[in-house]
PDB file of C-alpha atoms in Angstrom:
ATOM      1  CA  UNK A   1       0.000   0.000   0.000  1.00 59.00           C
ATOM      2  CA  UNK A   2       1.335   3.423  -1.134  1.00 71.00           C
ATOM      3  CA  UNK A   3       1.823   6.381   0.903  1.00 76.00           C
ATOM      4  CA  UNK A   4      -0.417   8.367  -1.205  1.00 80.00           C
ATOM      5  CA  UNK A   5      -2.688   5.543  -0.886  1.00 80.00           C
ATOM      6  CA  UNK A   6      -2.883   5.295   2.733  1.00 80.00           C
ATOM      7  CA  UNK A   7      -3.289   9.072   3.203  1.00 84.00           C
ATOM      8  CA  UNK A   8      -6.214   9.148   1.187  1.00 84.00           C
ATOM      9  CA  UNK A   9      -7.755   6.440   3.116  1.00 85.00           C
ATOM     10  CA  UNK A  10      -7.290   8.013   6.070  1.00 84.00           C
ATOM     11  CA  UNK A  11      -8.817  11.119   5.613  1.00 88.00           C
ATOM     12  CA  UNK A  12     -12.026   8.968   3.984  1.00 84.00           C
ATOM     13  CA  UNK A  13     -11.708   7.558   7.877  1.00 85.00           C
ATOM     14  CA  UNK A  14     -12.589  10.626   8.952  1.00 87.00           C
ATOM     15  CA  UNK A  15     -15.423  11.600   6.213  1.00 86.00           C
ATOM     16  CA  UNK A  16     -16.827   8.647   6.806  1.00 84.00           C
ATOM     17  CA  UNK A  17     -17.101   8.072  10.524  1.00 85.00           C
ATOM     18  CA  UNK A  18     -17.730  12.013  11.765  1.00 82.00           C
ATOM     19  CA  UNK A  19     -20.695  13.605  10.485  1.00 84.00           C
ATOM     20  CA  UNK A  20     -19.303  17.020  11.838  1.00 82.00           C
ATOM     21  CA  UNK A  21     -16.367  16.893   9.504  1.00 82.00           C
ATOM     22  CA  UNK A  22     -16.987  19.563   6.782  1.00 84.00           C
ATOM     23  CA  UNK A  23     -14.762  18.984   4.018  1.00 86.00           C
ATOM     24  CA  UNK A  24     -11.304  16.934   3.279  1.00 87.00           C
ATOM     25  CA  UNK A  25      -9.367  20.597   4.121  1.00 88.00           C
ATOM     26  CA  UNK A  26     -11.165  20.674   7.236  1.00 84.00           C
ATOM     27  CA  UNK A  27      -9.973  17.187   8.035  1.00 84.00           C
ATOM     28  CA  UNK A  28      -6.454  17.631   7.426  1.00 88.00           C
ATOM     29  CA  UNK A  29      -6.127  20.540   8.727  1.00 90.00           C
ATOM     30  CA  UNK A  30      -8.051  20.263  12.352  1.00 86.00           C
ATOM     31  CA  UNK A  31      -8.180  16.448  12.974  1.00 88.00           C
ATOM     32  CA  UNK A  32      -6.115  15.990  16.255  1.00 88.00           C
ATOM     33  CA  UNK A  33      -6.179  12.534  15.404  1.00 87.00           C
ATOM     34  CA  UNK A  34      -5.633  12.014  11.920  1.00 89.00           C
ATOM     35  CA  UNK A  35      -2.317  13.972  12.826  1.00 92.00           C
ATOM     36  CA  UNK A  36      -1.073  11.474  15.436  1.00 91.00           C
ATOM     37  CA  UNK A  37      -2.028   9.029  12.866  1.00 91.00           C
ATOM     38  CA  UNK A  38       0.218  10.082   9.926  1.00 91.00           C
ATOM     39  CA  UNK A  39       2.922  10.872  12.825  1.00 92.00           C
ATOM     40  CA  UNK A  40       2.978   6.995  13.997  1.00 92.00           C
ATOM     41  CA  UNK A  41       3.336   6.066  10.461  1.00 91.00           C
ATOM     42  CA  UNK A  42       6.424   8.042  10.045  1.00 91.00           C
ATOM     43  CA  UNK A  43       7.646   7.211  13.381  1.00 93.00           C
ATOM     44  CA  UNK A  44       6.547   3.796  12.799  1.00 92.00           C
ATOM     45  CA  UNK A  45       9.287   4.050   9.691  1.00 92.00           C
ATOM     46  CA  UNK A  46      12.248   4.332  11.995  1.00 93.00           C
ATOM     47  CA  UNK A  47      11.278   2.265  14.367  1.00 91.00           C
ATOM     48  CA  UNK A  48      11.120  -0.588  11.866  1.00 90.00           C
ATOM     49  CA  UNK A  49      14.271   0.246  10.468  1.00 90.00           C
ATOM     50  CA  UNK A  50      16.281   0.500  14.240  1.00 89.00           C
ATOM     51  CA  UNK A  51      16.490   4.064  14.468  1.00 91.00           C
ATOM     52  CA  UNK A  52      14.217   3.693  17.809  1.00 89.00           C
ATOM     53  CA  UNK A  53      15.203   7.042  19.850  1.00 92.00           C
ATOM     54  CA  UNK A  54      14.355   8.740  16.785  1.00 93.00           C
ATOM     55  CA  UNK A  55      11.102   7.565  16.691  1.00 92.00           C
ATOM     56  CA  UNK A  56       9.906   7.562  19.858  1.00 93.00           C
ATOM     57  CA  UNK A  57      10.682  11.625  20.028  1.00 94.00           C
ATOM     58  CA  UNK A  58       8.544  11.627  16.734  1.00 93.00           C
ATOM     59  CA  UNK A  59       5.836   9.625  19.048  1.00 92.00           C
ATOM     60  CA  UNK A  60       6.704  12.274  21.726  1.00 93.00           C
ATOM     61  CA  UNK A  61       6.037  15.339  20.072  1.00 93.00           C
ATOM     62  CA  UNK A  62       3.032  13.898  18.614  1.00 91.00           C
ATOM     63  CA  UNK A  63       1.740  13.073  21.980  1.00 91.00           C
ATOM     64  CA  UNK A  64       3.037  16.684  23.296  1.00 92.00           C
ATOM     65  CA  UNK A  65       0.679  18.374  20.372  1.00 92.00           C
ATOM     66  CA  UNK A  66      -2.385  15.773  19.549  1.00 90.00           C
ATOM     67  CA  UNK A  67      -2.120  14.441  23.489  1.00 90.00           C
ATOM     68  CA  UNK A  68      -2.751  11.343  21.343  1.00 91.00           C
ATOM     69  CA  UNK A  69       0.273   8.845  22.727  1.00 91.00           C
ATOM     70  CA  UNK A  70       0.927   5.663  19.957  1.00 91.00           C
ATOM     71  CA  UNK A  71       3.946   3.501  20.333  1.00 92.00           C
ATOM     72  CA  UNK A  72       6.239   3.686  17.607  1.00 91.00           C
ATOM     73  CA  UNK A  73       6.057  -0.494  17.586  1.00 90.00           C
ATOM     74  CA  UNK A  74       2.296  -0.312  17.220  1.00 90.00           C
ATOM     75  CA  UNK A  75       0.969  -1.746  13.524  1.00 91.00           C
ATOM     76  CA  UNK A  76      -2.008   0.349  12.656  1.00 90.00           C
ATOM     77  CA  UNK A  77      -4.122  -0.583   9.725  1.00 88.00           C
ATOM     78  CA  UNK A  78      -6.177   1.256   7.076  1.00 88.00           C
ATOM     79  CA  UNK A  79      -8.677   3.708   7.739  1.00 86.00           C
ATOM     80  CA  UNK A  80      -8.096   3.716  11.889  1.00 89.00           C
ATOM     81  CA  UNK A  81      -9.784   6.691  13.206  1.00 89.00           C
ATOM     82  CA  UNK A  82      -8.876   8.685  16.345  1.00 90.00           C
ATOM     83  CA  UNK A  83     -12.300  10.805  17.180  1.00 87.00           C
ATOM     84  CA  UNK A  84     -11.282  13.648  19.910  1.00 84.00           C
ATOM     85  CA  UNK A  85      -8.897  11.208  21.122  1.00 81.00           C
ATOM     86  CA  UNK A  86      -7.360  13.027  24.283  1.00 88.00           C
ATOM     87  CA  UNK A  87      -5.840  11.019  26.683  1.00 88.00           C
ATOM     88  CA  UNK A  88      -6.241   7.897  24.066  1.00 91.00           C
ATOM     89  CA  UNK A  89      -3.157   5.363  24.656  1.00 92.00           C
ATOM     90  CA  UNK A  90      -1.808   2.889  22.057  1.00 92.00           C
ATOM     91  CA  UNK A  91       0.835  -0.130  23.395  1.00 88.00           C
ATOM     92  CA  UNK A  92       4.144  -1.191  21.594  1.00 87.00           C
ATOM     93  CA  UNK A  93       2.925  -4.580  20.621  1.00 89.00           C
ATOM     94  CA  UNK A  94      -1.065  -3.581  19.892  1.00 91.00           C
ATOM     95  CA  UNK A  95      -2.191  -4.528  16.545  1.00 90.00           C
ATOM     96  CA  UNK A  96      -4.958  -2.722  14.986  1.00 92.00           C
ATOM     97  CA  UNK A  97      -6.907  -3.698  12.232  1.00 88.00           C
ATOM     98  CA  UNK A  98      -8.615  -2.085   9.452  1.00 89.00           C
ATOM     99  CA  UNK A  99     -12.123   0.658   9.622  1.00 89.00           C
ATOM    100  CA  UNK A 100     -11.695   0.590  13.169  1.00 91.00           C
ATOM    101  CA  UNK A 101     -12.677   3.342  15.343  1.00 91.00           C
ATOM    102  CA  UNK A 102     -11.393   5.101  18.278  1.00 91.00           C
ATOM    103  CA  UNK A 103     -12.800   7.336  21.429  1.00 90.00           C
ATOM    104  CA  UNK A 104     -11.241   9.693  23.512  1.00 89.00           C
ATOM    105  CA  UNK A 105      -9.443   8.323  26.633  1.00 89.00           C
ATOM    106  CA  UNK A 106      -9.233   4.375  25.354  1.00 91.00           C
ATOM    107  CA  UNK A 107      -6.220   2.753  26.338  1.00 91.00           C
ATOM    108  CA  UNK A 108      -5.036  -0.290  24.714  1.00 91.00           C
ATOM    109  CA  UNK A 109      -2.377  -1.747  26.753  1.00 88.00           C
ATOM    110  CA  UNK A 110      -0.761  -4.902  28.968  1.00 85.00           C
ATOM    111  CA  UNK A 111      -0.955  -6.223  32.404  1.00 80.00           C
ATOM    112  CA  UNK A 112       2.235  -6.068  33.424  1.00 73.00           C
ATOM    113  CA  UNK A 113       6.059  -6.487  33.115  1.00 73.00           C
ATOM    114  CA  UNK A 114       6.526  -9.250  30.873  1.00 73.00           C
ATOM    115  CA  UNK A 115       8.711  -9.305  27.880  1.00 78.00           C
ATOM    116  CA  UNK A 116       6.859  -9.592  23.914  1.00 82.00           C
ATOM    117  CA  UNK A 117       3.481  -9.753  23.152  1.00 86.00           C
ATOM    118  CA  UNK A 118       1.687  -7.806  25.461  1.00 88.00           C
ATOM    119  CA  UNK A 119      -0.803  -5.770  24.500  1.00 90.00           C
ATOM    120  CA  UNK A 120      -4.073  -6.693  22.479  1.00 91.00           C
ATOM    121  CA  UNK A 121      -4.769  -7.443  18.929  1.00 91.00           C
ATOM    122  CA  UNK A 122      -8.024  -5.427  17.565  1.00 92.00           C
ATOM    123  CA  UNK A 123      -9.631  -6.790  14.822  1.00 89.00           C
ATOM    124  CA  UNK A 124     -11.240  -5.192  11.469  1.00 92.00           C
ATOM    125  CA  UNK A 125     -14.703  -2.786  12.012  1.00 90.00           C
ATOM    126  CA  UNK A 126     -14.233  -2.810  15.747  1.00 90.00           C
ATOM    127  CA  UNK A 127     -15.490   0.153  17.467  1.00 90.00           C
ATOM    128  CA  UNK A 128     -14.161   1.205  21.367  1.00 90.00           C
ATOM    129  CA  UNK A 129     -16.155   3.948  22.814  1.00 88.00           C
ATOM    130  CA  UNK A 130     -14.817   6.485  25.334  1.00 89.00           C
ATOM    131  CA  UNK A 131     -12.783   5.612  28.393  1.00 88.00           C
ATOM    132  CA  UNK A 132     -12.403   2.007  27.464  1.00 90.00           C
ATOM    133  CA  UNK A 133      -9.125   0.204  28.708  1.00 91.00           C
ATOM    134  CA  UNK A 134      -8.629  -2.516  27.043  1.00 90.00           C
ATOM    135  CA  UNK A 135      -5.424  -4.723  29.135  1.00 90.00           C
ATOM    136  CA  UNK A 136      -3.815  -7.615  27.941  1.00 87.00           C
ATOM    137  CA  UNK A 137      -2.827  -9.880  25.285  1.00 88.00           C
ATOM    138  CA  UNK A 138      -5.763 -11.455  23.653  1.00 88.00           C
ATOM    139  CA  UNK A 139      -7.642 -10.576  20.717  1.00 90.00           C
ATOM    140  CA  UNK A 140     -10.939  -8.769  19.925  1.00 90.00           C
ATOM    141  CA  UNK A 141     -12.679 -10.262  17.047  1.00 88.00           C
ATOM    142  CA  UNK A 142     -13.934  -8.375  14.074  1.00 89.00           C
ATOM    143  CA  UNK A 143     -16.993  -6.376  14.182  1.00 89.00           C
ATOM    144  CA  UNK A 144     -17.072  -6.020  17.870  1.00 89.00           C
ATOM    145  CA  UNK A 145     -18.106  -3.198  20.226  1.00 89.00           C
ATOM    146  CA  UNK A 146     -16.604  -1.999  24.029  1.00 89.00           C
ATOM    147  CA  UNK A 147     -18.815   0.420  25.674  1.00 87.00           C
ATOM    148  CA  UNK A 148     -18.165   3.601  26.743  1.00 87.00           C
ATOM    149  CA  UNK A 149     -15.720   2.500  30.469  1.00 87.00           C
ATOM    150  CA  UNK A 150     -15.594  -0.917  30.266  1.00 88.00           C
ATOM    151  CA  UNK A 151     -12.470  -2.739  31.098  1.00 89.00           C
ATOM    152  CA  UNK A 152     -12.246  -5.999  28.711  1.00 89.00           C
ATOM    153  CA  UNK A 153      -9.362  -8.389  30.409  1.00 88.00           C
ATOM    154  CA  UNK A 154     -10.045 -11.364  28.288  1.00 87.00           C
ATOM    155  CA  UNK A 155     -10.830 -12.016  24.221  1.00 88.00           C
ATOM    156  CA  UNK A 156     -13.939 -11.348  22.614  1.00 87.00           C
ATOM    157  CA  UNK A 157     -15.612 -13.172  20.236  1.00 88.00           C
ATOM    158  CA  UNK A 158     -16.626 -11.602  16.884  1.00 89.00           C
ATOM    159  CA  UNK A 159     -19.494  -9.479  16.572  1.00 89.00           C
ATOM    160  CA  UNK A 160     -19.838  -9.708  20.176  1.00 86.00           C
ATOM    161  CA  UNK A 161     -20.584  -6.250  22.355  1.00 86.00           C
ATOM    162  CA  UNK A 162     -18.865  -6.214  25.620  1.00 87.00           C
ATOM    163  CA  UNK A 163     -19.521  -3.378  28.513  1.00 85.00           C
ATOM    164  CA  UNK A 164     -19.008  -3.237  32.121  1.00 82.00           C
ATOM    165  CA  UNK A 165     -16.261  -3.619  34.562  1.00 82.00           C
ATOM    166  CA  UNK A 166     -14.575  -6.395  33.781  1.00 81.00           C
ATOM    167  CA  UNK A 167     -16.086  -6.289  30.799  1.00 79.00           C
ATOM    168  CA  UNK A 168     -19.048  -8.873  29.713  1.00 81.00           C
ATOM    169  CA  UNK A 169     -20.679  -9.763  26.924  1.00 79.00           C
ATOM    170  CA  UNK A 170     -24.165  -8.710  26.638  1.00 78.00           C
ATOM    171  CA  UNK A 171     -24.899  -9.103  22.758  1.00 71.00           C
ATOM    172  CA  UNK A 172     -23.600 -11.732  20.272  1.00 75.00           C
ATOM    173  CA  UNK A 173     -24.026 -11.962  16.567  1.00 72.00           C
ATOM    174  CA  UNK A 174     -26.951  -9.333  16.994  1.00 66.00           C
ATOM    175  CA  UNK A 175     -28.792 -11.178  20.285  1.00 64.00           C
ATOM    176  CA  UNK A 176     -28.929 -10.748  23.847  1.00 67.00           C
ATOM    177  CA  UNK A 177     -27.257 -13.335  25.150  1.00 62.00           C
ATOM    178  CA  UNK A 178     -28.216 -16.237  28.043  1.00 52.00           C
ATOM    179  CA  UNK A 179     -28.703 -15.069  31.138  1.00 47.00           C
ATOM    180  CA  UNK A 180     -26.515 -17.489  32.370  1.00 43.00           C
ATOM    181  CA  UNK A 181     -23.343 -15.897  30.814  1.00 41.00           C
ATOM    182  CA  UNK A 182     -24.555 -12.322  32.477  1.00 47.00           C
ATOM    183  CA  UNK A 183     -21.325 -12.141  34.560  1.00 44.00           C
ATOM    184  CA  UNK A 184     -22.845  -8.979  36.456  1.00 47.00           C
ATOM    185  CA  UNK A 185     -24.817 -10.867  38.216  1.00 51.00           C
ATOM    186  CA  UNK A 186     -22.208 -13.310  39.862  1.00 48.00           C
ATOM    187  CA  UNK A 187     -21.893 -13.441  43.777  1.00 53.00           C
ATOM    188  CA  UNK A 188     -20.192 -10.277  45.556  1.00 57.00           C
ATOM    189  CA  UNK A 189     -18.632 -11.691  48.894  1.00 62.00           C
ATOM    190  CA  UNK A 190     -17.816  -8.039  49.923  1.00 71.00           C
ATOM    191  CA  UNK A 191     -21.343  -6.942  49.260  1.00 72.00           C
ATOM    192  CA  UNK A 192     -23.150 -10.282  50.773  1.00 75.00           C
ATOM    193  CA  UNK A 193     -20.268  -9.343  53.814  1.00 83.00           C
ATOM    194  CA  UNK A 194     -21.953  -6.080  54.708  1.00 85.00           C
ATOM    195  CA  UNK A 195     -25.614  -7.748  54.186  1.00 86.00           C
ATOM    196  CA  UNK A 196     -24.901  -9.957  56.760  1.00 89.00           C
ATOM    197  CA  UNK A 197     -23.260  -7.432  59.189  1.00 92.00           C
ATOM    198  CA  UNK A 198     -26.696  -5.087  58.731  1.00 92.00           C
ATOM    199  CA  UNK A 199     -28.645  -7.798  59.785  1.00 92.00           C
ATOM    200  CA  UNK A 200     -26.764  -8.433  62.910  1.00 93.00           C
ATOM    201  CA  UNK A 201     -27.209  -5.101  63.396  1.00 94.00           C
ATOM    202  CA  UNK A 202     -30.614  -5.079  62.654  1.00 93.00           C
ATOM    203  CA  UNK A 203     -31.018  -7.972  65.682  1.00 93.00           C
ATOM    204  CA  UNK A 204     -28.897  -6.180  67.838  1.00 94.00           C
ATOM    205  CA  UNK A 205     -31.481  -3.044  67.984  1.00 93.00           C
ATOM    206  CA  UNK A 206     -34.277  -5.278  68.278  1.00 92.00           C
ATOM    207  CA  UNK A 207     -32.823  -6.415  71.223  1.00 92.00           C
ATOM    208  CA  UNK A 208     -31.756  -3.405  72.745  1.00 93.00           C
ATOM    209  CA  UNK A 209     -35.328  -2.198  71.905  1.00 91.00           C
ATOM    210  CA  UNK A 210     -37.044  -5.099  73.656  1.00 91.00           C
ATOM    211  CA  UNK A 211     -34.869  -4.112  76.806  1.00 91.00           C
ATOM    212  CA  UNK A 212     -35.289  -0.873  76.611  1.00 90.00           C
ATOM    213  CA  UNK A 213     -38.974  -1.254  77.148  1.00 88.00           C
ATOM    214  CA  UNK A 214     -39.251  -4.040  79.583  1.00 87.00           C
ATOM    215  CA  UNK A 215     -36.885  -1.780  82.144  1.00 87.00           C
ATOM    216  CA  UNK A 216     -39.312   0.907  81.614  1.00 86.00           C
ATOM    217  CA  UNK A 217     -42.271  -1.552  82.555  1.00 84.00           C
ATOM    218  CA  UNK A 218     -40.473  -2.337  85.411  1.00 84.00           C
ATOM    219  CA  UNK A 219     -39.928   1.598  86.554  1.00 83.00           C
ATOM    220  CA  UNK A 220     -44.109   2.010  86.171  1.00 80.00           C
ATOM    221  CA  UNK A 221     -44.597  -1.029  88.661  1.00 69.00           C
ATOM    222  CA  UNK A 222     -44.182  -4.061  86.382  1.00 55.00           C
ATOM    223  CA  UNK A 223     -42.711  -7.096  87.591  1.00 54.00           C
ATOM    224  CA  UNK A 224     -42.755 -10.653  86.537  1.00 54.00           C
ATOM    225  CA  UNK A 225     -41.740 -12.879  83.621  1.00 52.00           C
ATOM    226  CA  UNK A 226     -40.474 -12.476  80.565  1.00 54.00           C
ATOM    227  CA  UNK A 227     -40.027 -14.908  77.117  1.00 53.00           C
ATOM    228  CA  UNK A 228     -36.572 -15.055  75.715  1.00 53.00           C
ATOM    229  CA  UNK A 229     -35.615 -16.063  71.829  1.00 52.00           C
ATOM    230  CA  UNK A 230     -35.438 -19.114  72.985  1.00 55.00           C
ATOM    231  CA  UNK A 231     -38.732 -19.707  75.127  1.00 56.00           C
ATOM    232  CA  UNK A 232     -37.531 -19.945  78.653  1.00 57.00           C
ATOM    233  CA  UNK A 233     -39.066 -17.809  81.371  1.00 55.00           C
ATOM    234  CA  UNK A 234     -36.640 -14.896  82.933  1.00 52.00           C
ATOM    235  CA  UNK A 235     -37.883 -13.728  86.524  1.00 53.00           C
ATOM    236  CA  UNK A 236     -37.816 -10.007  86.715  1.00 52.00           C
ATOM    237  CA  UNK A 237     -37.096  -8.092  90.089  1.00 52.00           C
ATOM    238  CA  UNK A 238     -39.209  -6.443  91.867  1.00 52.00           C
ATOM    239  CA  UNK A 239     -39.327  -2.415  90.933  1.00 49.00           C
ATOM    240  CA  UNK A 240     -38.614  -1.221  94.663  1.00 49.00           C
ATOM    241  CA  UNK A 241     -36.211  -3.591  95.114  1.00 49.00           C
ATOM    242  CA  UNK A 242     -37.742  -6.713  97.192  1.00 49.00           C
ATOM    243  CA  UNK A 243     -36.919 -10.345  96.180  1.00 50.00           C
ATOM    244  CA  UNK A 244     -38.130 -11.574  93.000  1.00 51.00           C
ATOM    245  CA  UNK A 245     -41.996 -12.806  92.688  1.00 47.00           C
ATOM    246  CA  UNK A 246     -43.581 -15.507  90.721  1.00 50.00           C
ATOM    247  CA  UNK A 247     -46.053 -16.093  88.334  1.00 46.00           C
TER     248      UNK A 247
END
């Protein structure tokens, strides 16, 4: 694929994907993103070729003006693009397919310290809305969707939407899928943890409740027994003092 070639494609990327976009010179000229695109591709270049300081200060100064930050390692496709795309964050080993679109604040990176491939392969037509991090190395298929903040850790299928933290899959190949595989719903220990506390607490001020008023039956001139949780008989004193009294 020519330069020429690719350049042209990109800016369709934009024409085709932003309905505010008024005009190929508007594109070119204003599209934070389509600039840290062509600026990867150069730096991109070097890095291929070993000159890797040089093209991670072409990366830097593309970050430093677009505040768009894409490894020089990272293989982009045709037609990527970068909408807004502040704060958006592209790994050395990511792999990006082709027509596949970008939000503002996405990160596409690893999990950790570990040498190679690291960071996640993103197939053709995939779409990742704002905020989404996207960690590890596993693949998302073609045709996919990440909502707006989720946080996918493992691969998804294609033509599968994922949202949530971790992310889930709630639709695949167009349907809603089983409720079974609605991971939102699995058991929270730390929330069934505080359940459990408020209804100790709960008894506890039942209790204290129940005392409460049997101490002030005794101050009006009560007396007598009363049932405890577990149905024996408690003698209770006499108000003035005296020895305790029967039934």
């Amino acid at each position: 694929m020519g330069v020429w070639s690719n350049i042209k494609s990109d800016i369709d990327a934009v024409m085709e994907n932003d309905p505010a976009a008024r005009s190929r010179f508007d594109a070119v000229f204003t599209y934070a993103g389509l600039h840290a695109i062509w600026a990867h591709r150069i730096a991109h270049f070097f890095f291929r070729h070993r000159w890797c300081t040089v093209a991670r200060i072409i990366s830097q100064a593309s970050r430093f003006f677009t505040g768009i930050e894409i490894h020089p390692g990272a293989r982009i496709g045709r037609k990527l693009f970068i909408d807004h795309g502040m704060g958006v964050v592209i790994g050395e080993t990511c792999e990006i397919g082709d027509d596949v679109v970008i939000y503002q604040g996405v990160t596409l990176g690893g999990t950790g310290k570990e040498k190679g491939k690291r960071h996640p392969t993103i197939g053709n037509r995939v779409v990742i809305a704002s905020g989404a991090k996207v960690l590890g190395s596993f693949k998302v298929g073609d045709n996919a969707n990440i909502g707006a903040n989720s946080v996918v850790l493992r691969e998804v299928p294609p033509n599968s939407t994922v949202v949530g933290i971790p992310g889930r899959i709630v639709k695949r190949n167009g349907k809603r899928v089983a409720d079974r595989l609605d991971h939102a719903n699995l058991p929270d220990p730390v929330v069934d943890t505080f359940r459990q506390m408020q209804k100790e607490i709960n008894e506890l001020k039942a209790e204290v409740e129940q005392l409460r008023q049997e101490r002030e039956a005794v101050r009006t001139g009560g007396g007598g027994f009363r049932e405890t949780a577990a149905g024996d008989d408690v003698r209770i004193a006499d108000p003035v003092g005296c020895a305790p009294y029967d039934k």
